[in-house]
Amino acid sequence: MTDTGRVLIAADKFKGSLTAVEVAEHVAAGIRAARPEARVAALPVADGGDGTVDAAVAGGFSPVETEVTGPLGPPVLASFALRGEVAVLEMAQASGLRLLPPHTFAPMTATTYGTGELILAALDAGARTVVLGVGGSATTDGGAGMLTALGARFLDPDGDPVAPGGGPLREVATADLSGLDPRLKDTEFVLAGDVDNPLTGPLGAAAVYGPQKGADPVEVEALDAALAHFVRVLGNALGPRAAQCAEAPGAGAAGGIGFGALLALDAVFRPGIEVLLDVLGFASALEGTGLVVTGEGSLDEQTLHGKAPAGVAAAARAAGARTVAVCGRLAIDDAALRGAGIEKAYPLTAVEPDVTACIENAGVLLERVARQLAEEQL
């Protein structure tokens, strides 16, 4: 039976201002201010990018910290979330753009080696199902760094290991995956992301996402050629499956780490929000709920293509619950919102038109719009 007074807050972060946990706290405070009798529960969500581990921890997982190799080589402190034999990893914690110094990019040399070390740490902790959130990467190395950390060897014509990064992949002459950690065969890997690009070509990792990582047009072309060469070398070692995996949806995720995971780890690619909703037990949390409040910093066209609010709304609609959203800014019309299953959106810019002020005072403003939401919806 649906309880019209029970509210479930299942929102993503407001990037640059509030974490998903903080969003839930402010929305709950605003709702309770307007409707003290409302029964409010929170389940912060994420779609595989920044904040995925935090969402898992908020959902009952335990955080585990470990030191790994950062995207430029120096060590960084990363964490993953663990519950029983399930680990939730966020590659951005080991190989992310946010780990680079300000105004610094390394599109040709940034490595996913630390992500491989993060996987090893999860295996050491007893994980036998690994959810790998892919988003926010600084890398375009096809997952070569990750696989090297897991025991693979990529050698140049002289038999020496190739240097880290996507650029040096053009030097790979032989690939040897026989040394991969044997535990990988007994581990289920799920790639959680919202990117379904192939590895190479005009829609590939380098062409579409390389510029975001600092690659100029010459470097984009070089990276795409290096990734294509990497696929050919792996094809020589493993057969036609390499080319098939390179074309598969998700192969181009996070600079091609999707390709490495699909090929060598037998990973399954799924939309990040769907994976996280399953892992966090969204269906159970939703039972009896009349209204779901979702959201993210910007509700726009990207929201409609696999982002957290659209995934939450779809799951809520399937369970017979209504969905509304909060956001920093709203950049789609009412028809598009309704098409995504969201009845109405409450943007901060409706009460504070200055975007900078919205970012600086997001918490206070979010409580104001949540009060309005409660008055209208409950």
Short mmCIF file of C-alpha atoms in Angstrom, two decimals:
data_model
loop_
_atom_site.label_atom_id
_atom_site.label_comp_id
_atom_site.label_asym_id
_atom_site.label_seq_id
_atom_site.Cartn_x
_atom_site.Cartn_y
_atom_site.Cartn_z
CA MET A 1 0.00 0.00 0.00
CA THR A 2 1.33 3.45 -0.93
CA ASP A 3 1.73 5.99 1.86
CA THR A 4 1.10 9.43 0.36
CA GLY A 5 2.90 11.04 3.30
CA ARG A 6 6.08 8.99 2.93
CA VAL A 7 8.86 10.66 0.95
CA LEU A 8 12.06 9.06 -0.35
CA ILE A 9 14.89 11.43 -1.28
CA ALA A 10 17.05 9.78 -3.95
CA ALA A 11 19.10 12.59 -5.47
CA ASP A 12 22.61 12.79 -6.89
CA LYS A 13 25.17 15.43 -5.91
CA PHE A 14 25.01 19.06 -6.98
CA LYS A 15 28.45 19.10 -8.56
CA GLY A 16 30.65 21.83 -7.18
CA SER A 17 28.43 22.64 -4.23
CA LEU A 18 26.76 19.73 -2.40
CA THR A 19 27.35 16.01 -2.08
CA ALA A 20 24.40 13.65 -2.54
CA VAL A 21 24.30 13.16 1.23
CA GLU A 22 24.17 16.93 1.80
CA VAL A 23 21.45 17.31 -0.83
CA ALA A 24 19.35 14.74 1.02
CA GLU A 25 19.92 16.47 4.35
CA HIS A 26 18.84 19.89 3.06
CA VAL A 27 15.82 18.55 1.18
CA ALA A 28 14.71 16.63 4.27
CA ALA A 29 15.08 19.75 6.42
CA GLY A 30 12.99 21.81 4.00
CA ILE A 31 10.25 19.19 3.77
CA ARG A 32 10.04 18.80 7.55
CA ALA A 33 9.88 22.58 8.00
CA ALA A 34 6.76 22.71 5.82
CA ARG A 35 5.24 19.33 6.70
CA PRO A 36 6.44 18.16 10.14
CA GLU A 37 4.19 15.11 9.88
CA ALA A 38 5.86 13.82 6.69
CA ARG A 39 7.81 10.57 6.94
CA VAL A 40 11.08 11.25 5.14
CA ALA A 41 13.77 8.71 4.19
CA ALA A 42 16.96 9.28 2.22
CA LEU A 43 18.92 7.11 -0.19
CA PRO A 44 21.65 9.22 -1.85
CA VAL A 45 22.43 7.96 -5.35
CA ALA A 46 25.10 8.27 -8.05
CA ASP A 47 25.55 7.16 -11.65
CA GLY A 48 29.07 5.71 -11.54
CA GLY A 49 31.06 8.96 -11.52
CA ASP A 50 32.27 11.12 -8.65
CA GLY A 51 30.28 10.39 -5.51
CA THR A 52 29.54 6.73 -6.26
CA VAL A 53 31.54 5.43 -3.30
CA ASP A 54 30.03 8.05 -0.99
CA ALA A 55 26.53 6.98 -2.07
CA ALA A 56 27.36 3.34 -1.35
CA VAL A 57 28.72 4.22 2.09
CA ALA A 58 25.58 6.25 2.84
CA GLY A 59 23.61 3.18 1.80
CA GLY A 60 25.28 0.93 4.37
CA PHE A 61 28.60 -0.09 2.84
CA SER A 62 31.85 0.31 4.81
CA PRO A 63 34.59 2.60 3.47
CA VAL A 64 38.06 1.11 2.91
CA GLU A 65 41.05 3.37 2.28
CA THR A 66 44.19 2.41 0.39
CA GLU A 67 47.14 4.13 -1.28
CA VAL A 68 47.38 3.69 -5.05
CA THR A 69 49.26 5.16 -7.99
CA GLY A 70 47.70 8.40 -9.17
CA PRO A 71 47.12 9.31 -12.82
CA LEU A 72 50.50 11.07 -13.05
CA GLY A 73 52.45 8.50 -11.02
CA PRO A 74 52.72 9.91 -7.48
CA PRO A 75 50.59 8.04 -4.93
CA VAL A 76 47.11 9.14 -3.93
CA LEU A 77 44.76 8.01 -1.17
CA ALA A 78 41.66 6.32 -2.58
CA SER A 79 38.73 4.54 -1.02
CA PHE A 80 36.16 1.97 -2.04
CA ALA A 81 32.98 0.73 -0.41
CA LEU A 82 32.60 -2.85 0.82
CA ARG A 83 29.66 -4.88 2.07
CA GLY A 84 30.18 -8.61 2.35
CA GLU A 85 31.67 -9.78 -0.94
CA VAL A 86 30.46 -6.75 -2.92
CA ALA A 87 32.81 -3.81 -3.52
CA VAL A 88 31.89 -0.51 -5.15
CA LEU A 89 34.85 1.25 -6.75
CA GLU A 90 35.09 4.66 -8.37
CA MET A 91 37.91 4.88 -10.85
CA ALA A 92 37.93 8.68 -10.46
CA GLN A 93 39.38 8.16 -6.96
CA ALA A 94 42.49 6.56 -8.46
CA SER A 95 42.69 7.91 -12.02
CA GLY A 96 40.45 10.95 -12.03
CA LEU A 97 40.75 14.44 -13.47
CA ARG A 98 40.16 15.88 -10.01
CA LEU A 99 43.49 14.36 -8.89
CA LEU A 100 45.50 16.49 -11.33
CA PRO A 101 47.08 19.76 -10.18
CA PRO A 102 45.10 22.90 -11.10
CA HIS A 103 45.24 23.76 -14.81
CA THR A 104 47.25 20.60 -15.50
CA PHE A 105 46.30 17.91 -18.00
CA ALA A 106 48.15 14.82 -19.21
CA PRO A 107 46.07 13.31 -22.00
CA MET A 108 48.95 11.30 -23.47
CA THR A 109 50.52 9.96 -20.29
CA ALA A 110 47.85 9.70 -17.56
CA THR A 111 47.49 6.10 -16.42
CA THR A 112 44.80 3.83 -14.98
CA TYR A 113 47.40 1.80 -13.07
CA GLY A 114 45.97 2.97 -9.76
CA THR A 115 42.53 1.69 -10.72
CA GLY A 116 44.04 -1.75 -11.12
CA GLU A 117 45.62 -1.42 -7.68
CA LEU A 118 42.23 -0.42 -6.30
CA ILE A 119 40.74 -3.60 -7.75
CA LEU A 120 43.52 -5.66 -6.14
CA ALA A 121 42.79 -4.02 -2.79
CA ALA A 122 39.11 -4.95 -3.15
CA LEU A 123 40.04 -8.55 -3.94
CA ASP A 124 42.37 -8.62 -0.93
CA ALA A 125 39.42 -7.42 1.19
CA GLY A 126 37.35 -10.40 0.05
CA ALA A 127 35.31 -8.90 -2.77
CA ARG A 128 34.00 -11.33 -5.37
CA THR A 129 31.65 -8.87 -7.06
CA VAL A 130 33.21 -5.59 -8.12
CA VAL A 131 31.13 -2.66 -9.32
CA LEU A 132 33.49 -0.31 -11.13
CA GLY A 133 32.10 3.19 -11.53
CA VAL A 134 33.61 4.74 -14.64
CA GLY A 135 33.48 8.50 -15.02
CA GLY A 136 35.59 11.58 -14.40
CA SER A 137 38.81 9.98 -15.65
CA ALA A 138 41.99 11.82 -16.60
CA THR A 139 43.06 8.92 -18.80
CA THR A 140 42.85 7.61 -22.36
CA ASP A 141 44.94 4.44 -22.07
CA GLY A 142 42.41 1.78 -23.03
CA GLY A 143 42.68 0.26 -19.57
CA ALA A 144 46.30 -0.74 -20.22
CA GLY A 145 47.49 0.69 -16.92
CA MET A 146 44.75 -1.11 -15.00
CA LEU A 147 45.58 -4.42 -16.66
CA THR A 148 49.31 -3.93 -16.03
CA ALA A 149 48.63 -3.52 -12.31
CA LEU A 150 46.57 -6.72 -12.47
CA GLY A 151 49.46 -8.67 -13.99
CA ALA A 152 49.35 -8.11 -17.76
CA ARG A 153 52.48 -7.18 -19.72
CA PHE A 154 52.60 -4.85 -22.71
CA LEU A 155 56.03 -4.84 -24.35
CA ASP A 156 57.73 -2.77 -27.05
CA PRO A 157 59.74 -4.28 -29.93
CA ASP A 158 62.79 -4.57 -27.65
CA GLY A 159 60.84 -6.53 -25.06
CA ASP A 160 60.69 -3.68 -22.59
CA PRO A 161 57.47 -2.53 -20.86
CA VAL A 162 55.86 0.41 -22.62
CA ALA A 163 55.57 3.68 -20.73
CA PRO A 164 52.29 4.61 -19.00
CA GLY A 165 49.48 6.40 -20.78
CA GLY A 166 47.58 6.32 -24.03
CA GLY A 167 50.24 7.84 -26.26
CA PRO A 168 52.84 5.07 -25.69
CA LEU A 169 50.32 2.40 -26.72
CA ARG A 170 51.53 2.99 -30.27
CA GLU A 171 54.78 1.26 -29.19
CA VAL A 172 53.13 -1.96 -27.99
CA ALA A 173 54.43 -4.93 -29.98
CA THR A 174 53.26 -7.83 -27.83
CA ALA A 175 50.60 -8.32 -25.18
CA ASP A 176 50.77 -11.05 -22.54
CA LEU A 177 47.75 -11.47 -20.26
CA SER A 178 48.80 -14.85 -18.85
CA GLY A 179 49.99 -13.24 -15.63
CA LEU A 180 46.65 -11.72 -14.66
CA ASP A 181 45.73 -12.30 -11.02
CA PRO A 182 43.96 -15.69 -10.92
CA ARG A 183 41.28 -14.35 -8.57
CA LEU A 184 39.90 -12.26 -11.43
CA LYS A 185 38.41 -15.39 -13.03
CA ASP A 186 36.26 -15.97 -9.95
CA THR A 187 35.13 -12.34 -9.66
CA GLU A 188 32.11 -10.75 -11.28
CA PHE A 189 32.80 -7.30 -12.71
CA VAL A 190 30.12 -4.75 -13.50
CA LEU A 191 31.02 -1.58 -15.38
CA ALA A 192 28.74 1.17 -14.10
CA GLY A 193 28.61 4.22 -16.32
CA ASP A 194 26.47 6.42 -18.52
CA VAL A 195 28.69 6.35 -21.62
CA ASP A 196 28.02 3.83 -24.38
CA ASN A 197 30.71 4.93 -26.85
CA PRO A 198 32.93 2.44 -28.71
CA LEU A 199 36.68 2.57 -28.12
CA THR A 200 37.84 4.23 -31.35
CA GLY A 201 36.60 6.28 -34.29
CA PRO A 202 34.61 9.53 -34.44
CA LEU A 203 32.46 8.47 -31.46
CA GLY A 204 35.34 6.88 -29.57
CA ALA A 205 37.11 7.64 -26.33
CA ALA A 206 39.73 9.98 -27.77
CA ALA A 207 37.53 11.88 -30.22
CA VAL A 208 34.63 12.56 -27.89
CA TYR A 209 36.26 12.84 -24.48
CA GLY A 210 39.94 13.55 -25.20
CA PRO A 211 39.41 17.32 -25.44
CA GLN A 212 37.86 17.34 -21.95
CA LYS A 213 41.13 15.83 -20.72
CA GLY A 214 43.29 18.46 -22.39
CA ALA A 215 44.00 16.77 -25.72
CA ASP A 216 44.39 19.06 -28.72
CA PRO A 217 43.34 17.87 -32.22
CA VAL A 218 46.76 16.39 -32.99
CA GLU A 219 46.79 14.51 -29.69
CA VAL A 220 43.23 13.28 -30.22
CA GLU A 221 44.27 11.79 -33.57
CA ALA A 222 47.39 10.25 -32.04
CA LEU A 223 45.45 8.74 -29.13
CA ASP A 224 42.80 7.27 -31.42
CA ALA A 225 45.50 5.70 -33.61
CA ALA A 226 47.31 4.36 -30.54
CA LEU A 227 44.12 2.78 -29.20
CA ALA A 228 43.39 1.19 -32.59
CA HIS A 229 46.92 -0.21 -32.64
CA PHE A 230 46.45 -1.54 -29.10
CA VAL A 231 43.32 -3.40 -30.24
CA ARG A 232 45.22 -4.98 -33.14
CA VAL A 233 48.01 -6.18 -30.87
CA LEU A 234 45.51 -7.64 -28.40
CA GLY A 235 43.75 -9.26 -31.35
CA ASN A 236 47.01 -11.01 -32.26
CA ALA A 237 47.17 -12.35 -28.71
CA LEU A 238 43.52 -13.10 -28.01
CA GLY A 239 41.79 -13.39 -31.36
CA PRO A 240 38.77 -11.58 -32.86
CA ARG A 241 37.17 -10.91 -29.48
CA ALA A 242 39.46 -7.90 -29.06
CA ALA A 243 37.95 -6.13 -32.06
CA GLN A 244 34.45 -7.13 -30.95
CA CYS A 245 34.98 -5.68 -27.47
CA ALA A 246 36.39 -2.47 -28.96
CA GLU A 247 33.07 -1.92 -30.77
CA ALA A 248 30.89 -2.86 -27.80
CA PRO A 249 28.84 -0.20 -25.98
CA GLY A 250 30.85 1.12 -23.05
CA ALA A 251 34.26 0.22 -24.51
CA GLY A 252 35.08 3.91 -24.77
CA ALA A 253 34.06 4.68 -21.20
CA ALA A 254 36.64 6.49 -19.07
CA GLY A 255 39.27 6.71 -21.78
CA GLY A 256 38.80 3.12 -22.84
CA ILE A 257 39.04 1.43 -19.47
CA GLY A 258 35.71 -0.09 -20.48
CA PHE A 259 37.49 -1.92 -23.31
CA GLY A 260 40.12 -3.35 -20.98
CA ALA A 261 37.48 -4.49 -18.51
CA LEU A 262 35.19 -6.00 -21.15
CA LEU A 263 38.03 -7.88 -22.81
CA ALA A 264 40.19 -9.07 -19.93
CA LEU A 265 37.82 -9.09 -16.94
CA ASP A 266 34.66 -10.32 -18.73
CA ALA A 267 32.89 -7.30 -17.29
CA VAL A 268 29.22 -6.58 -17.95
CA PHE A 269 28.39 -2.99 -18.88
CA ARG A 270 25.24 -1.51 -17.35
CA PRO A 271 23.93 2.04 -16.86
CA GLY A 272 25.49 3.30 -13.66
CA ILE A 273 22.29 4.44 -12.02
CA GLU A 274 20.63 1.05 -12.59
CA VAL A 275 23.58 -0.71 -10.97
CA LEU A 276 23.66 1.62 -7.99
CA LEU A 277 19.91 1.37 -7.42
CA ASP A 278 20.25 -2.41 -7.31
CA VAL A 279 23.28 -2.35 -5.04
CA LEU A 280 21.73 0.18 -2.66
CA GLY A 281 18.43 -1.66 -2.39
CA PHE A 282 16.30 1.06 -3.95
CA ALA A 283 13.35 -1.28 -4.53
CA SER A 284 13.10 -2.07 -0.82
CA ALA A 285 13.52 1.57 0.19
CA LEU A 286 10.76 2.51 -2.24
CA GLU A 287 8.15 0.18 -0.77
CA GLY A 288 5.11 2.12 0.41
CA THR A 289 6.51 5.47 -0.77
CA GLY A 290 4.11 7.97 -2.32
CA LEU A 291 6.61 10.59 -3.49
CA VAL A 292 10.22 10.34 -4.63
CA VAL A 293 12.43 13.44 -4.75
CA THR A 294 15.37 13.06 -7.11
CA GLY A 295 17.71 15.61 -8.66
CA GLU A 296 21.19 16.79 -9.57
CA GLY A 297 22.99 20.06 -10.13
CA SER A 298 21.77 20.58 -13.69
CA LEU A 299 18.67 18.99 -15.17
CA ASP A 300 19.36 19.10 -18.91
CA GLU A 301 19.45 16.94 -22.03
CA GLN A 302 22.17 14.74 -20.53
CA THR A 303 19.83 13.94 -17.65
CA LEU A 304 17.53 12.18 -20.08
CA HIS A 305 20.28 9.82 -21.26
CA GLY A 306 21.15 7.62 -18.32
CA LYS A 307 21.81 10.14 -15.58
CA ALA A 308 20.69 9.46 -12.02
CA PRO A 309 17.39 11.41 -11.95
CA ALA A 310 16.06 9.68 -15.07
CA GLY A 311 16.99 6.27 -13.68
CA VAL A 312 15.38 7.02 -10.32
CA ALA A 313 12.20 8.31 -11.99
CA ALA A 314 11.94 5.23 -14.20
CA ALA A 315 12.28 2.88 -11.24
CA ALA A 316 9.82 4.90 -9.16
CA ARG A 317 7.26 4.97 -11.97
CA ALA A 318 7.53 1.19 -12.35
CA ALA A 319 6.70 0.87 -8.66
CA GLY A 320 3.76 3.27 -8.86
CA ALA A 321 5.39 6.22 -7.06
CA ARG A 322 5.34 9.85 -8.20
CA THR A 323 8.62 11.66 -8.81
CA VAL A 324 9.59 15.33 -8.60
CA ALA A 325 13.07 16.81 -8.79
CA VAL A 326 15.27 19.48 -7.27
CA CYS A 327 18.17 20.99 -9.19
CA GLY A 328 20.49 23.94 -9.40
CA ARG A 329 19.37 24.90 -12.88
CA LEU A 330 16.67 23.59 -15.19
CA ALA A 331 17.50 23.45 -18.90
CA ILE A 332 14.74 21.21 -20.30
CA ASP A 333 11.04 21.92 -20.76
CA ASP A 334 8.07 20.44 -18.95
CA ALA A 335 7.33 17.98 -21.74
CA ALA A 336 10.84 16.52 -21.57
CA LEU A 337 10.58 16.27 -17.80
CA ARG A 338 7.29 14.44 -17.98
CA GLY A 339 8.70 12.16 -20.65
CA ALA A 340 11.39 11.16 -18.16
CA GLY A 341 8.77 10.47 -15.51
CA ILE A 342 9.40 13.66 -13.49
CA GLU A 343 6.20 15.58 -12.76
CA LYS A 344 7.84 18.86 -11.80
CA ALA A 345 11.28 20.32 -11.12
CA TYR A 346 12.24 22.87 -8.47
CA PRO A 347 15.41 24.72 -9.51
CA LEU A 348 17.41 26.95 -7.18
CA THR A 349 17.52 29.57 -9.92
CA ALA A 350 13.78 30.06 -9.47
CA VAL A 351 14.47 31.69 -6.11
CA GLU A 352 17.98 33.03 -6.85
CA PRO A 353 18.65 33.88 -10.53
CA ASP A 354 22.38 34.48 -9.92
CA VAL A 355 24.09 31.12 -10.63
CA THR A 356 27.17 32.01 -8.59
CA ALA A 357 24.99 32.82 -5.59
CA CYS A 358 23.17 29.51 -6.08
CA ILE A 359 26.44 27.60 -5.92
CA GLU A 360 27.66 29.50 -2.86
CA ASN A 361 24.37 29.21 -0.96
CA ALA A 362 23.07 25.93 -2.35
CA GLY A 363 22.14 24.41 1.00
CA VAL A 364 20.02 27.31 2.23
CA LEU A 365 18.34 27.73 -1.15
CA LEU A 366 17.67 24.01 -1.42
CA GLU A 367 15.79 24.08 1.88
CA ARG A 368 13.66 26.93 0.53
CA VAL A 369 12.69 25.07 -2.64
CA ALA A 370 12.12 21.88 -0.63
CA ARG A 371 9.62 23.77 1.56
CA GLN A 372 7.80 24.89 -1.58
CA LEU A 373 7.93 21.33 -2.92
CA ALA A 374 6.39 19.97 0.28
CA GLU A 375 3.64 22.59 0.33
CA GLU A 376 2.65 21.77 -3.24
CA GLN A 377 3.18 18.00 -3.33
CA LEU A 378 2.28 16.70 0.14
#
